[in-house]
């Protein structure tokens, strides 16, 4: 009996040992050349299990049953690697070394803006274009405004000769129709919209995600023309970068920029912080030698940080904060207080922005819950004025100069719940439900002009979305958003639907429909006081102003052909947007200070056209991309832009043709070069009289213009110091295609400006990167 028990125990022990021997491990390291890649994603298909690499690019899966597995290794900016590994009795501890190849041109980035969930571009039913930090560096973009010029369907314009504020036009629609998000949050207030695109330095930006067309079903009011999501840099590994740039504008004006970026990660990779700093100083530039500037002087200083903390494998807390200071002055080039100049604008901005995000994943990562808070506060002290001519007016002006105060507060709180259903009528569906509350409080006053905008908007929105992969080749994205806006009488219901059909692996067809609205509130251009007609012009909101509604349709085909040495492709998109009760600025006369305009509901309008995007990459050494748009933008009936002149149907300041091209050459590890091109076709511009060179009110048809820019860089490795030194130089606007018919003197029409943002500008710099 005893012997039998001993034998039985022995067999049991052997069985347990045998079972335990059926489990092994898969481990390894993911590298970019010799450097480990942190936070790369490793996914095991058969186990439906994934993980991120830790410090040095290391990863490990324990208690893996014996068998053969397919692994997918991916990271933003790199080619995905698919490999097979076997865990067996002869190889119980499988060890891998994965070398990722950097993508010079990324066709299949992971994006979030189209669906509010992470998804690859080729699998998104909504076209999402990406501008990464490398592209911003290649084109020598100093701020967000300069970086957005290199996207199809987008055009950045300068709208004031004195202060140089910029607007983004998307699919032909003006700045108020485009919504700019910071990390997915709509905290870019109307006041920030005036100068904010120039105040956001590119060294705080990780990438830009751009959606053309209506997106209000996800993001609320104003996302009619499109959405730009500015995603700031987050900690990835330890290191820092110092960059010093010197620019010389048309051989006369200095523009000096200094930037710093740094990242610190804990050994466990559970805590990280990224910081940035940017400082800029630019002098005044006078192009037509009338002693009034065409480029204002700038003093900018920005500082911010992003911190994340991972309490567990399923939780993430992220906090970001930034402070931006800007002093801007344009007008008569005279060293006296602004109100003693013949004509000038002075702006001092203090901008604070921040957000707090918390995410938890559960149900084996099939469900995630996100809660967030975000806010922005702007304090602007400003002056806009013309020194009068008569003695009585001079005394009144000096006693009560037109200085003003602007205060803007925007904050948002919300939540989002995502749930993935693997078997939804045989397909996979990701449901998204959320709600948010957005408040925007804007106060802008110039007591001397009896000018006041004091407006508080509140928007409570709920959204529901279904992202249904009906078949591997067919995806249906549908959703609806319901908004209760305090300036709109009824609930606003905004549905949205997009269909994606994938033909094989390289071709995608998309059809999209979306609705949107703009509340009857003050937008960025309404807060800008311009010089026109010998005085200053102001915008007032009509008392009976109704919301503006839109319907957008688009259809596109996207094709990419990859081989071992090259990849090439194109996107052809047709778009049609119908505006109902479209807003229009109507001249209503003058007072003792100048022109008055009232924002009214004009009538319906149509914006439609086609955009072609081309791209190619050869052997990761030559990359070219470009876009070209043909469009029309018209009201159903003629509208009046200048009192006394014939009404016209066409949108002003809106060219029917525009495009860009961008060529990057990287022949080896040391040299890199970039040549880029921006084209703008003819457009109609209102031109008010008042300046000595402009005695009549008229419409002007501008000439088309082209802007060519070039940059050359050389990278010097300092292996012993684990760092690189990069030297670079180039020329912006080589052909000096700058506007040559500016108004002169203090009575100029400051809105009559349409050309490139800079004349010919030489630049050179040095960058130190510690890896």
XYZ file of C-alpha atoms in Angstrom:
771
model
C 0.000 0.000 0.000
C 2.783 2.400 0.885
C 4.629 1.659 -2.345
C 1.398 2.256 -4.311
C 0.938 5.688 -2.665
C 4.539 6.618 -3.358
C 4.144 5.663 -7.021
C 0.870 7.609 -7.268
C 2.479 10.679 -5.729
C 5.378 10.359 -8.159
C 3.050 10.210 -11.161
C 1.143 13.260 -9.885
C 4.386 15.174 -9.388
C 5.524 14.259 -12.903
C 2.167 15.402 -14.269
C 2.366 18.740 -12.488
C 5.945 19.216 -13.708
C 4.861 18.292 -17.217
C 1.985 20.812 -17.134
C 4.212 23.572 -15.825
C 6.702 22.753 -18.545
C 4.010 23.613 -21.129
C 4.356 27.303 -20.230
C 7.163 29.548 -21.392
C 8.060 33.184 -21.944
C 8.412 35.568 -24.870
C 10.780 38.461 -24.249
C 13.003 40.796 -26.171
C 13.945 44.340 -27.044
C 12.622 46.790 -29.642
C 15.250 49.098 -31.132
C 15.676 51.995 -33.518
C 19.208 51.275 -34.742
C 21.108 51.057 -31.399
C 18.589 52.850 -29.190
C 15.739 51.076 -27.410
C 12.253 52.296 -28.278
C 10.104 52.915 -25.215
C 6.306 52.527 -25.340
C 6.281 50.507 -28.562
C 3.231 48.235 -28.745
C 3.643 44.436 -28.825
C 0.497 42.497 -29.716
C 0.113 38.689 -29.725
C -2.761 37.850 -32.048
C -3.541 34.298 -30.829
C -3.694 35.390 -27.164
C -5.418 38.738 -27.932
C -2.913 40.253 -25.561
C -0.732 43.328 -25.811
C 1.820 45.315 -23.856
C 4.108 48.327 -24.191
C 7.886 48.199 -24.100
C 9.527 49.483 -20.935
C 12.790 51.338 -20.375
C 15.324 50.535 -23.088
C 12.661 48.973 -25.326
C 12.409 45.772 -23.261
C 9.277 43.611 -23.087
C 8.301 40.251 -21.593
C 5.258 37.954 -21.668
C 5.237 35.267 -19.001
C 3.234 32.025 -18.668
C 2.784 31.676 -22.415
C 1.429 28.232 -23.447
C 3.606 26.300 -25.852
C 2.759 27.072 -29.454
C 3.446 29.338 -32.418
C 2.396 32.986 -32.222
C 2.164 35.995 -34.528
C 3.506 39.203 -33.040
C 2.866 42.728 -34.327
C 5.245 45.453 -33.173
C 4.275 49.066 -33.877
C 5.110 52.577 -32.805
C 4.081 55.974 -34.184
C 6.558 57.088 -36.849
C 7.872 53.569 -37.609
C 7.010 50.767 -39.980
C 4.983 47.998 -38.324
C 6.890 44.718 -37.916
C 5.074 41.368 -38.043
C 6.960 38.265 -36.957
C 6.359 34.682 -35.826
C 7.789 33.037 -32.729
C 7.502 29.521 -31.338
C 7.556 28.615 -27.653
C 8.284 24.917 -27.140
C 10.098 22.375 -25.002
C 13.298 23.055 -26.900
C 12.738 26.830 -26.811
C 10.758 27.670 -23.643
C 12.194 31.203 -23.353
C 11.897 32.758 -26.797
C 13.985 35.936 -27.085
C 13.601 38.465 -29.902
C 15.425 41.555 -31.090
C 13.147 43.767 -33.192
C 14.639 46.583 -35.274
C 12.109 49.227 -36.289
C 12.610 51.214 -39.464
C 11.723 54.892 -39.244
C 9.026 56.111 -41.604
C 10.075 59.261 -43.375
C 6.546 59.444 -44.722
C 3.830 57.900 -42.584
C 0.737 56.688 -44.454
C -0.854 54.716 -41.638
C -0.401 56.657 -38.400
C -2.480 55.991 -35.328
C -4.882 58.930 -35.049
C -7.546 59.926 -32.555
C -9.341 63.013 -33.907
C -11.631 61.312 -36.431
C -13.436 59.072 -33.954
C -12.202 60.214 -30.499
C -10.633 56.750 -30.214
C -7.207 55.535 -31.333
C -7.367 54.151 -34.856
C -5.101 53.719 -37.870
C -5.609 56.197 -40.723
C -6.419 53.526 -43.299
C -9.095 52.091 -40.992
C -10.716 55.417 -40.171
C -13.943 56.184 -42.027
C -13.027 59.868 -41.798
C -9.907 61.146 -43.566
C -7.382 62.332 -40.987
C -4.222 64.035 -42.229
C -1.202 64.167 -39.948
C 1.579 66.737 -39.720
C 4.269 65.365 -37.426
C 6.997 67.232 -35.601
C 9.611 66.171 -38.149
C 7.671 67.842 -40.958
C 7.299 71.026 -38.913
C 11.060 71.009 -38.441
C 11.771 70.300 -42.126
C 9.780 73.325 -43.325
C 11.275 75.539 -40.591
C 7.868 76.380 -39.119
C 8.229 78.616 -36.063
C 4.625 78.358 -34.897
C 1.307 76.644 -35.564
C 0.325 79.212 -38.196
C 3.374 78.455 -40.351
C 3.005 74.690 -39.923
C -0.572 74.461 -41.209
C 0.289 75.728 -44.702
C 1.432 72.290 -45.821
C -1.849 70.419 -45.799
C -4.310 69.889 -48.671
C -7.448 72.008 -48.483
C -5.910 74.389 -45.929
C -4.799 77.962 -46.402
C -3.341 80.313 -43.801
C -3.840 84.016 -44.497
C -2.645 87.224 -42.863
C -5.529 89.620 -42.296
C -4.100 92.855 -40.937
C -1.282 95.040 -42.247
C -0.740 96.539 -38.787
C -1.042 93.681 -36.285
C -0.683 90.684 -38.680
C -3.247 88.343 -37.130
C -3.773 85.136 -39.107
C -6.765 82.974 -40.005
C -7.026 79.379 -41.115
C -9.313 78.680 -44.053
C -10.424 75.065 -44.484
C -12.169 74.061 -47.705
C -12.660 77.742 -48.476
C -14.379 78.643 -45.196
C -13.010 81.425 -42.981
C -11.414 81.029 -39.577
C -14.624 81.039 -37.567
C -15.670 77.823 -39.327
C -12.574 75.894 -38.228
C -12.246 74.537 -34.723
C -8.783 74.291 -33.208
C -8.441 71.780 -30.379
C -5.645 71.448 -27.837
C -5.213 67.747 -27.028
C -8.755 67.156 -28.220
C -10.284 69.939 -26.108
C -12.028 73.036 -27.584
C -10.278 75.617 -25.384
C -9.080 77.808 -28.267
C -11.301 80.781 -27.414
C -12.459 83.471 -29.892
C -9.918 85.868 -28.419
C -7.136 83.292 -28.651
C -8.199 82.691 -32.241
C -6.954 86.161 -33.205
C -3.279 85.580 -32.428
C -3.153 82.100 -30.912
C -1.919 80.315 -34.036
C 1.209 82.473 -33.906
C 1.597 82.144 -30.149
C 1.768 78.332 -30.121
C 5.422 77.424 -30.843
C 6.117 74.284 -32.838
C 8.490 72.882 -30.221
C 5.474 72.217 -27.964
C 3.704 70.256 -30.743
C 4.092 66.504 -31.179
C 1.797 66.366 -34.210
C -1.252 67.943 -35.833
C -4.295 65.924 -36.863
C -6.485 67.589 -39.471
C -10.032 66.723 -40.531
C -11.595 68.608 -43.418
C -15.370 68.987 -43.448
C -18.055 69.027 -40.784
C -17.263 67.470 -37.441
C -19.790 69.109 -35.140
C -21.339 65.754 -34.283
C -18.267 65.164 -32.146
C -16.899 68.563 -31.194
C -19.845 70.950 -30.967
C -20.241 74.461 -32.361
C -17.990 75.810 -35.140
C -16.432 72.587 -36.500
C -18.064 73.223 -39.886
C -15.101 73.717 -42.197
C -12.937 71.276 -40.287
C -10.986 70.499 -37.151
C -7.309 70.836 -36.242
C -6.200 68.906 -33.180
C -2.922 70.190 -31.717
C -1.398 67.279 -29.804
C 1.374 68.452 -27.506
C 4.572 66.578 -26.784
C 4.457 63.874 -24.120
C 7.340 62.129 -22.317
C 8.822 59.201 -24.274
C 12.430 58.850 -23.096
C 15.136 60.782 -21.315
C 16.791 63.559 -23.266
C 16.784 67.223 -24.150
C 17.124 69.509 -27.156
C 18.328 73.107 -27.448
C 17.695 75.051 -30.649
C 18.890 78.531 -31.610
C 17.665 80.166 -34.839
C 18.533 83.529 -36.342
C 16.399 85.000 -39.169
C 17.087 88.108 -41.249
C 13.970 89.565 -42.893
C 14.739 91.164 -46.266
C 18.240 92.089 -45.025
C 16.852 94.631 -42.550
C 15.040 93.074 -39.574
C 16.292 90.542 -37.034
C 14.161 87.656 -35.783
C 15.821 85.540 -33.055
C 14.299 82.332 -31.668
C 15.496 80.116 -28.820
C 13.788 76.876 -27.821
C 14.357 74.125 -25.289
C 12.755 70.716 -24.841
C 13.482 68.185 -22.129
C 12.072 64.876 -20.939
C 12.652 62.938 -17.731
C 11.352 59.410 -17.174
C 11.401 57.318 -14.030
C 13.251 53.954 -14.245
C 9.900 52.154 -14.040
C 8.470 54.305 -16.861
C 5.402 54.944 -14.734
C 6.109 58.652 -14.300
C 7.368 61.083 -16.902
C 7.501 64.812 -17.493
C 8.168 66.793 -20.653
C 8.944 70.509 -20.569
C 9.313 73.109 -23.294
C 10.453 76.703 -23.483
C 10.377 79.102 -26.406
C 11.584 82.678 -26.667
C 11.308 84.956 -29.693
C 12.249 88.546 -30.412
C 11.510 90.188 -33.765
C 11.873 93.803 -34.834
C 9.585 95.990 -36.951
C 9.678 95.649 -40.728
C 8.621 98.396 -43.162
C 8.273 97.145 -46.734
C 7.105 100.275 -48.583
C 9.329 102.764 -46.716
C 6.492 104.923 -45.357
C 7.696 104.555 -41.741
C 4.677 102.353 -40.941
C 5.341 98.667 -40.356
C 4.064 95.758 -42.441
C 5.361 93.259 -39.868
C 4.867 94.096 -36.183
C 7.549 93.698 -33.576
C 7.173 90.610 -31.388
C 8.365 89.529 -27.970
C 7.202 86.008 -27.145
C 7.948 83.746 -24.229
C 6.266 80.372 -23.750
C 6.779 77.780 -21.046
C 4.917 74.563 -20.338
C 5.027 70.944 -19.295
C 3.155 67.667 -19.604
C 3.272 65.024 -16.891
C 1.860 61.518 -16.847
C 1.489 58.951 -14.100
C 0.514 55.287 -14.483
C -1.012 54.132 -11.161
C -1.444 50.666 -12.683
C -1.281 48.912 -16.048
C -4.870 49.941 -16.760
C -4.843 53.545 -15.557
C -3.272 56.755 -16.783
C -3.316 60.293 -15.406
C -2.040 63.114 -17.617
C -1.646 66.777 -16.701
C -0.425 69.597 -18.934
C -0.001 73.304 -18.364
C 1.427 76.138 -20.442
C 1.880 79.878 -20.127
C 2.371 82.165 -23.111
C 3.338 85.813 -23.054
C 3.348 88.008 -26.131
C 3.985 91.676 -26.767
C 3.050 92.833 -30.273
C 3.328 96.304 -31.755
C 2.693 97.518 -35.300
C 2.151 100.913 -36.908
C 4.197 104.085 -37.027
C 7.824 103.296 -36.302
C 8.348 105.889 -33.612
C 9.757 105.432 -30.110
C 6.896 107.034 -28.171
C 3.846 105.650 -26.310
C 1.340 104.100 -28.777
C -1.271 106.826 -28.334
C 1.275 109.437 -29.438
C 1.939 107.710 -32.769
C 0.106 108.626 -35.984
C -1.421 105.135 -36.131
C -0.623 101.906 -34.293
C -1.789 98.743 -32.566
C -0.250 97.432 -29.356
C -1.110 94.089 -27.770
C 0.109 92.479 -24.554
C -1.147 88.927 -24.067
C -0.893 86.633 -21.066
C -2.354 83.239 -21.903
C -2.686 80.233 -19.580
C -3.835 76.802 -20.771
C -4.084 73.434 -19.081
C -5.858 70.110 -19.039
C -6.273 67.105 -16.755
C -7.147 63.680 -18.192
C -7.778 60.407 -16.398
C -8.314 57.098 -18.195
C -8.989 53.614 -16.925
C -9.318 50.462 -19.021
C -11.181 47.389 -17.838
C -13.078 44.381 -19.147
C -9.821 43.058 -20.676
C -9.248 46.436 -22.345
C -12.564 46.236 -24.184
C -13.944 49.144 -22.174
C -12.348 52.454 -21.267
C -13.567 55.446 -19.309
C -12.076 58.924 -19.691
C -12.781 61.982 -17.543
C -11.265 65.348 -18.364
C -11.036 68.999 -17.410
C -9.484 71.719 -19.563
C -9.283 75.468 -19.475
C -7.751 78.587 -20.956
C -7.515 82.148 -19.649
C -6.335 85.175 -21.637
C -5.611 88.655 -20.351
C -5.051 91.143 -23.176
C -4.228 94.822 -22.745
C -4.380 96.651 -26.043
C -4.378 99.917 -27.957
C -5.816 100.637 -31.405
C -5.866 104.206 -32.579
C -5.135 107.010 -35.040
C -3.754 110.333 -33.886
C -6.361 112.953 -34.879
C -5.759 116.089 -36.949
C -7.758 118.881 -35.264
C -6.760 120.546 -31.997
C -9.999 119.655 -30.181
C -9.791 116.013 -31.233
C -6.122 115.885 -30.194
C -6.947 117.145 -26.711
C -9.738 114.553 -26.344
C -7.454 111.809 -27.663
C -4.654 112.617 -25.222
C -7.085 112.891 -22.317
C -8.822 109.612 -23.122
C -6.648 107.465 -25.416
C -8.324 104.316 -26.800
C -6.643 101.677 -24.657
C -8.681 98.568 -24.010
C -8.929 95.458 -21.885
C -9.847 91.969 -23.058
C -10.471 89.032 -20.748
C -11.396 85.590 -21.973
C -12.033 82.421 -19.984
C -12.828 79.072 -21.561
C -13.204 75.841 -19.634
C -14.537 72.395 -20.333
C -15.398 69.316 -18.324
C -16.546 65.997 -19.679
C -16.421 62.251 -19.832
C -16.214 59.570 -22.498
C -17.010 55.866 -22.363
C -15.749 53.522 -25.086
C -16.888 49.905 -25.311
C -15.797 47.351 -27.897
C -18.150 44.540 -28.926
C -16.223 41.824 -30.770
C -19.301 40.077 -32.163
C -21.806 42.710 -33.289
C -23.838 41.074 -36.059
C -20.637 39.169 -36.977
C -18.608 42.363 -37.051
C -16.737 44.413 -34.473
C -18.233 47.628 -33.125
C -16.770 50.293 -30.857
C -19.475 52.349 -29.154
C -18.603 55.771 -27.769
C -20.824 57.752 -25.448
C -19.934 61.002 -23.757
C -20.936 64.392 -22.539
C -19.236 67.707 -21.988
C -19.943 71.191 -20.743
C -18.114 74.135 -22.345
C -18.206 77.717 -21.119
C -16.687 80.670 -22.940
C -16.730 84.072 -21.245
C -15.445 86.933 -23.412
C -15.084 90.555 -22.342
C -13.561 93.171 -24.640
C -13.886 96.914 -24.003
C -12.423 100.146 -25.355
C -14.123 102.866 -23.375
C -12.976 105.702 -25.632
C -14.767 104.129 -28.618
C -17.810 103.122 -26.567
C -17.004 99.612 -27.766
C -17.981 96.618 -25.643
C -18.409 92.878 -26.164
C -19.487 91.133 -22.981
C -20.710 87.656 -23.788
C -20.904 84.344 -21.982
C -21.762 81.194 -23.889
C -22.610 77.829 -22.378
C -22.905 74.616 -24.338
C -23.979 71.275 -22.895
C -23.399 68.460 -25.373
C -24.053 64.725 -25.462
C -22.685 62.479 -28.210
C -23.153 58.863 -29.223
C -21.121 57.095 -31.878
C -20.958 53.664 -33.463
C -17.760 52.624 -35.248
C -18.850 49.359 -36.847
C -16.508 47.138 -38.821
C -19.207 45.236 -40.674
C -16.632 43.312 -42.694
C -12.848 43.547 -42.829
C -13.376 45.620 -45.976
C -16.426 47.645 -44.877
C -16.755 50.121 -42.009
C -19.705 52.297 -41.012
C -19.149 55.242 -38.687
C -22.337 56.873 -37.473
C -23.207 59.157 -34.632
C -25.195 62.048 -33.330
C -24.516 64.944 -31.024
C -27.151 66.960 -29.157
C -26.258 70.465 -27.976
C -28.068 72.833 -25.674
C -26.490 76.242 -26.327
C -27.618 79.228 -24.284
C -27.718 81.476 -27.389
C -29.803 79.000 -29.411
C -33.471 78.605 -28.608
C -33.892 74.922 -29.471
C -31.790 71.819 -29.072
C -29.288 71.373 -31.897
C -29.151 67.823 -33.244
C -26.107 67.069 -35.409
C -26.023 63.647 -37.081
C -23.006 62.242 -38.878
C -22.325 59.183 -41.032
C -19.291 57.921 -42.946
C -18.732 54.742 -44.943
C -15.320 53.248 -45.638
C -14.849 50.515 -48.220
C -11.399 48.976 -48.596
C -10.546 47.412 -51.934
C -7.727 44.989 -51.178
C -5.059 46.517 -48.955
C -4.114 49.669 -50.831
C -7.340 51.419 -51.794
C -10.034 53.024 -49.681
C -13.288 54.639 -50.782
C -15.107 56.979 -48.402
C -18.471 58.708 -48.347
C -19.292 61.170 -45.560
C -22.211 63.292 -44.438
C -22.301 65.640 -41.491
C -24.200 68.594 -40.145
C -22.933 71.450 -38.033
C -23.834 74.782 -36.543
C -22.323 78.065 -35.456
C -23.952 79.804 -32.543
C -24.763 83.535 -32.844
C -21.734 84.552 -30.809
C -18.583 86.611 -31.260
C -15.793 84.912 -33.188
C -12.172 85.884 -33.631
C -12.610 88.343 -36.516
C -15.449 90.113 -34.675
C -12.970 91.064 -31.943
C -10.510 92.625 -34.380
C -10.661 96.393 -34.826
C -9.296 97.367 -38.232
C -8.198 100.639 -39.797
C -10.303 101.537 -42.835
C -11.806 104.604 -44.503
C -9.710 107.038 -42.494
C -10.841 105.666 -39.136
C -11.318 102.434 -37.257
C -13.917 99.782 -38.121
C -15.813 97.736 -35.557
C -18.182 94.772 -35.702
C -21.477 94.544 -33.811
C -23.770 91.535 -33.517
C -27.350 91.937 -34.789
C -29.937 91.577 -32.041
C -31.954 89.035 -34.038
C -28.930 86.952 -35.074
C -29.843 83.297 -35.576
C -27.559 80.254 -35.531
C -25.943 79.262 -38.793
C -26.427 75.655 -39.898
C -24.523 73.527 -42.363
C -24.697 70.269 -44.254
C -21.499 68.759 -45.608
C -20.959 65.956 -48.100
C -17.691 64.462 -49.265
C -16.518 61.525 -51.346
C -12.936 60.352 -51.731
C -10.643 57.664 -53.044
C -7.309 56.950 -51.355
C -4.659 54.749 -53.007
C -1.107 53.822 -51.968
C 1.225 51.466 -53.830
C 4.100 50.095 -51.719
C 7.138 48.150 -52.922
C 10.448 47.295 -51.297
C 12.040 50.548 -52.449
C 9.245 53.061 -52.774
C 5.687 53.899 -51.861
C 3.449 56.266 -53.819
C -0.177 57.241 -53.609
C -2.888 59.824 -53.998
C -6.133 61.013 -52.432
C -8.869 62.606 -54.525
C -11.701 64.204 -52.558
C -14.828 66.071 -53.653
C -16.616 68.229 -51.069
C -19.873 70.180 -50.923
C -20.994 72.334 -47.979
C -24.336 74.090 -47.834
C -24.672 76.961 -45.337
C -28.090 78.092 -44.154
C -28.538 81.584 -42.674
C -24.835 82.218 -43.255
C -23.239 85.011 -41.251
C -22.118 88.100 -43.155
C -20.629 91.456 -42.128
C -22.848 94.192 -43.540
C -21.754 97.879 -43.564
C -24.278 99.980 -41.653
C -22.652 103.420 -41.825
C -20.102 105.420 -39.870
C -19.774 107.347 -36.623
C -17.146 109.786 -35.354
C -14.638 106.962 -35.011
C -15.045 105.220 -38.374
C -16.804 102.363 -40.169
C -19.482 100.203 -38.522
C -20.354 96.633 -39.562
C -23.121 94.412 -38.280
C -23.004 90.637 -38.316
C -26.261 89.443 -39.841
C -27.784 86.276 -41.224
C -27.329 86.977 -44.903
C -28.771 83.989 -46.754
C -27.706 80.557 -47.909
C -24.283 79.882 -49.382
C -22.483 77.007 -51.083
C -18.840 75.991 -50.904
C -17.781 73.118 -53.120
C -14.746 71.778 -54.904
C -12.154 69.031 -55.281
C -8.808 68.444 -53.591
C -6.034 66.252 -54.988
C -3.227 65.045 -52.732
C -0.119 63.287 -54.085
C 2.650 61.598 -52.101
C 5.679 59.416 -52.752
C 8.710 58.128 -50.903
C 11.750 56.463 -52.453
C 13.962 54.258 -50.293
C 13.369 56.505 -47.267
C 15.672 59.045 -48.868
C 13.372 61.119 -51.069
C 9.891 62.121 -49.974
C 7.498 64.335 -51.901
C 3.949 65.347 -51.077
C 1.613 67.971 -52.409
C -1.982 69.097 -52.591
C -4.078 71.218 -54.924
C -7.630 72.515 -54.439
C -10.132 73.853 -56.974
C -13.291 75.325 -55.468
C -16.065 77.909 -55.585
C -17.580 79.823 -52.648
C -20.729 81.824 -53.363
C -23.870 83.188 -51.749
C -27.213 82.472 -53.395
C -27.818 86.190 -53.792
C -25.395 89.139 -53.984
C -24.245 90.657 -50.694
C -22.830 94.098 -49.907
C -19.247 94.350 -48.660
C -18.675 98.083 -49.207
C -21.530 100.549 -48.930
C -22.176 102.207 -52.280
C -20.552 99.498 -54.375
C -22.265 96.733 -56.318
C -23.211 93.673 -54.289
C -21.522 90.438 -55.355
C -22.130 86.723 -54.796
C -18.547 85.593 -54.339
C -16.841 85.184 -50.973
C -14.053 87.725 -50.584
C -10.475 86.800 -49.638
C -11.181 83.278 -50.942
C -9.099 82.095 -53.913
C -10.609 79.413 -56.136
C -7.215 77.714 -56.497
C -4.470 77.036 -53.968
C -1.994 74.308 -53.137
C 1.413 73.274 -51.852
C 4.324 70.917 -52.524
C 6.964 69.643 -50.123
C 10.147 67.755 -51.066
C 12.472 66.263 -48.438
C 15.790 64.634 -49.336
C 17.784 62.560 -46.839
C 20.702 60.990 -48.724
C 22.392 59.656 -45.586
C 22.652 59.992 -41.842
C 24.341 63.397 -41.994
C 22.706 65.523 -44.700
C 19.081 66.544 -45.203
C 17.408 69.087 -47.453
C 13.898 70.446 -47.923
C 12.295 72.479 -50.697
C 8.665 73.524 -50.305
C 6.234 75.581 -52.332
C 2.941 77.347 -51.586
C 0.624 78.610 -54.335
C -2.321 80.999 -53.954
C -4.608 81.941 -56.818
C -6.375 85.198 -57.525
C -9.037 86.421 -55.076
C -11.439 89.331 -54.624
C -10.534 91.867 -51.930
C -12.524 94.874 -50.702
C -10.293 97.944 -50.659
C -11.452 101.018 -48.745
C -10.261 104.501 -49.631
C -8.475 106.790 -47.201
C -4.770 106.368 -47.852
C -3.028 108.861 -50.199
C -2.513 106.058 -52.729
C -6.145 104.867 -52.551
C -8.796 107.503 -53.230
C -11.706 105.211 -54.230
C -13.560 102.335 -52.613
C -13.260 99.344 -54.920
C -12.964 95.586 -55.345
C -9.492 94.376 -56.254
C -8.666 91.105 -58.011
C -5.262 90.122 -56.672
C -2.607 88.455 -58.790
C -1.782 84.828 -57.994
C 1.505 84.328 -56.158
C 3.952 81.557 -55.316
C 6.211 81.148 -52.311
C 9.329 78.954 -52.513
C 11.357 78.001 -49.427
C 14.502 75.911 -48.958
C 16.407 74.444 -45.996
C 19.676 72.470 -45.784
C 20.876 70.668 -42.657
C 23.958 68.713 -41.537
C 23.981 66.407 -38.511
C 27.236 65.798 -36.646
C 27.122 62.790 -34.272
C 28.884 63.153 -30.916
C 28.835 59.504 -29.889
C 30.940 59.916 -26.755
C 28.524 62.559 -25.493
C 25.472 60.551 -26.645
C 24.264 63.551 -28.615
C 24.071 65.186 -32.033
C 24.810 68.677 -33.271
C 22.728 69.806 -36.228
C 23.609 72.865 -38.312
C 21.035 74.236 -40.743
C 20.388 77.216 -42.980
C 17.930 78.279 -45.640
C 15.807 80.928 -47.298
C 12.090 81.588 -46.933
C 10.249 83.131 -49.907
C 13.277 82.924 -52.215
C 11.483 84.757 -55.030
C 10.470 87.564 -52.641
C 6.862 87.273 -53.825
C 5.683 89.761 -51.216
C 2.772 92.133 -51.690
C 3.919 95.342 -53.391
C 0.730 97.457 -53.302
C 0.275 98.084 -49.573
C -1.489 101.253 -48.506
C 0.718 103.958 -47.015
C 0.345 106.333 -44.101
C -1.857 106.414 -41.062
C -5.146 106.283 -42.998
C -4.334 102.975 -44.706
C -6.849 100.144 -45.044
C -5.156 97.622 -42.770
C -7.315 94.735 -44.048
C -5.952 95.158 -47.573
C -3.280 92.479 -47.242
C -3.181 89.194 -49.109
C 0.348 87.977 -49.917
C 2.873 85.702 -48.176
C 3.402 86.253 -44.467
C 7.092 87.160 -44.921
C 9.278 88.754 -47.602
C 12.548 87.016 -48.474
C 14.075 85.835 -45.190
C 17.456 84.220 -44.586
C 17.863 81.905 -41.597
C 20.461 79.718 -39.991
C 20.674 77.876 -36.696
C 22.214 75.206 -34.531
C 20.519 72.429 -32.600
C 21.973 70.231 -29.870
C 20.131 66.978 -29.250
C 21.017 64.761 -26.285
C 19.701 61.208 -26.740
